[in-house]
Coordinates of C-alpha atoms in Angstrom, one line a residue:
M1 CA 113.1 42.3 7.1
K2 CA 112.9 41.8 3.4
N3 CA 111.0 38.9 1.8
L4 CA 112.8 37.4 -1.1
N5 CA 111.5 34.2 -2.7
N6 CA 109.2 33.7 0.4
K7 CA 112.2 33.8 2.7
K8 CA 112.8 36.4 5.3
F9 CA 116.3 38.0 5.4
S10 CA 117.6 40.7 7.7
R11 CA 119.5 43.6 6.3
F12 CA 122.7 41.9 7.5
D13 CA 121.8 38.7 5.5
I14 CA 121.2 40.8 2.3
L15 CA 124.5 42.7 2.8
R16 CA 126.4 39.5 3.4
R17 CA 124.9 37.9 0.3
I18 CA 125.9 40.9 -1.8
L19 CA 129.5 40.9 -0.4
C20 CA 129.8 37.1 -0.8
R21 CA 128.8 37.4 -4.4
Y22 CA 131.4 40.0 -5.3
V23 CA 134.2 39.3 -2.9
R24 CA 133.9 35.6 -2.3
F25 CA 134.2 35.3 1.5
N26 CA 135.8 31.9 1.7
G27 CA 139.3 30.4 2.4
I28 CA 140.8 32.0 -0.7
F29 CA 139.6 35.5 0.3
F30 CA 141.0 35.2 3.8
H31 CA 144.3 33.7 2.6
L32 CA 144.7 36.6 0.2
F33 CA 143.9 39.1 3.0
Y34 CA 146.5 37.4 5.2
K35 CA 149.1 37.8 2.5
Y36 CA 148.1 41.4 1.9
A37 CA 148.2 42.2 5.6
S38 CA 151.6 40.6 6.0
I39 CA 153.1 42.8 3.2
G40 CA 151.1 45.7 4.8
V41 CA 153.2 45.3 8.0
L42 CA 156.4 45.9 6.1
N43 CA 154.7 48.7 4.1
T44 CA 153.6 50.3 7.3
L45 CA 157.1 50.2 8.7
I46 CA 158.4 51.9 5.6
H47 CA 155.6 54.4 5.7
A48 CA 156.2 55.2 9.4
I49 CA 159.9 55.8 9.0
F50 CA 159.4 58.3 6.2
F51 CA 156.3 59.9 7.8
F52 CA 158.3 60.8 10.9
I53 CA 161.2 62.0 8.9
F54 CA 158.9 64.4 7.0
I55 CA 157.2 65.5 10.2
Y56 CA 160.6 66.2 11.7
L57 CA 161.5 68.3 8.7
S58 CA 158.4 70.3 9.8
S59 CA 156.0 69.6 7.0
T60 CA 152.3 69.3 7.6
Q61 CA 150.7 65.9 8.4
A62 CA 148.9 66.0 5.1
L63 CA 152.2 66.4 3.1
A64 CA 154.2 64.1 5.4
N65 CA 151.5 61.3 5.0
F66 CA 151.3 61.8 1.3
L67 CA 155.1 61.8 0.7
A68 CA 155.6 58.8 3.0
F69 CA 152.8 57.0 1.1
C70 CA 154.4 57.8 -2.3
I71 CA 157.6 56.0 -1.1
S72 CA 155.9 53.0 0.5
V73 CA 153.2 52.5 -2.2
T74 CA 155.7 51.3 -4.8
F75 CA 157.0 48.5 -2.4
S76 CA 153.5 47.5 -1.5
F77 CA 152.2 47.5 -5.1
F78 CA 154.9 45.3 -6.5
M79 CA 155.0 42.9 -3.6
N80 CA 151.2 42.4 -3.7
A81 CA 151.1 42.1 -7.4
R82 CA 153.7 39.3 -7.3
F83 CA 152.9 37.4 -4.0
T84 CA 149.3 38.2 -3.0
F85 CA 147.4 38.4 -6.3
K86 CA 149.9 36.7 -8.6
K87 CA 149.3 39.2 -11.4
T88 CA 151.6 41.1 -13.7
A89 CA 152.5 44.5 -12.4
S90 CA 151.8 47.1 -15.1
L91 CA 152.1 50.8 -15.3
K92 CA 148.3 51.1 -15.7
R93 CA 147.6 49.1 -12.6
Y94 CA 150.3 51.0 -10.6
I95 CA 148.8 54.4 -11.6
F96 CA 145.2 53.1 -10.9
Y97 CA 146.3 51.9 -7.4
A98 CA 148.6 54.7 -6.4
A99 CA 146.3 57.5 -7.5
A100 CA 143.3 56.3 -5.6
M101 CA 145.2 55.4 -2.5
G102 CA 147.3 58.6 -2.7
I103 CA 144.1 60.6 -2.7
I104 CA 142.9 58.8 0.4
S105 CA 146.3 59.3 2.0
Y106 CA 146.3 63.0 1.4
L107 CA 142.7 63.5 2.5
F108 CA 143.3 61.5 5.7
G109 CA 146.3 63.8 6.4
K110 CA 144.2 66.9 5.7
L111 CA 141.6 65.6 8.2
A112 CA 144.4 65.0 10.8
D113 CA 145.7 68.5 10.3
Y114 CA 142.2 70.0 10.6
L115 CA 141.4 68.0 13.8
D116 CA 144.9 68.6 15.1
F117 CA 145.7 64.9 15.6
F118 CA 149.0 63.7 17.1
P119 CA 151.1 62.4 14.3
I120 CA 151.1 58.8 15.7
F121 CA 147.3 58.8 15.6
T122 CA 147.4 59.9 11.9
L123 CA 149.8 57.1 11.1
I124 CA 147.8 54.4 13.0
G125 CA 144.5 55.6 11.6
F126 CA 145.7 55.7 8.0
S127 CA 147.4 52.4 8.3
M128 CA 144.2 50.7 9.5
L129 CA 142.0 52.5 6.8
S130 CA 144.4 51.7 4.0
L131 CA 144.7 48.1 5.0
I132 CA 141.0 47.5 4.5
L133 CA 140.3 49.9 1.6
G134 CA 143.5 49.0 -0.1
F135 CA 142.8 45.3 0.0
L136 CA 139.2 45.7 -1.3
Y137 CA 140.3 48.2 -4.0
S138 CA 143.1 45.9 -5.1
K139 CA 141.0 42.8 -5.1
L140 CA 137.9 44.2 -6.8
F141 CA 139.4 46.7 -9.2
V142 CA 143.2 46.7 -9.6
F143 CA 144.0 43.0 -9.8
N144 CA 140.7 41.6 -10.9
K145 CA 140.3 39.3 -13.9
L146 CA 139.1 42.1 -16.1
S147 CA 142.0 44.6 -15.6

């Protein structure tokens, strides 16, 4: 327990206060996340179709995941820019988003190859990870007021 201003806070309270300050956990945040997740369902479908096509063509999971990501990221970026964050899509923002998420995609695929995951587990695991990290990254860095 920490004592701030003569009040006791647990580690969770301190973390929650930090997150609330930067991410604004309120109705707007969850409404944005719902929109982002809805677009993410379509994005995941696009990603899955191309992922399994590339796996069928006998590429590695790392390469298949990365190539499928490259195809689906464009759809996701433009849809989220317009409908979720209501910001102008720019080349700078696209590169900023696609590069960071592409690295995560490739590294997750490399991990899946190393651990010899079944391809479906790679797809599901990356989809869940990219939903959370992609939203936070987009909200805090790509589509924030300063970018």
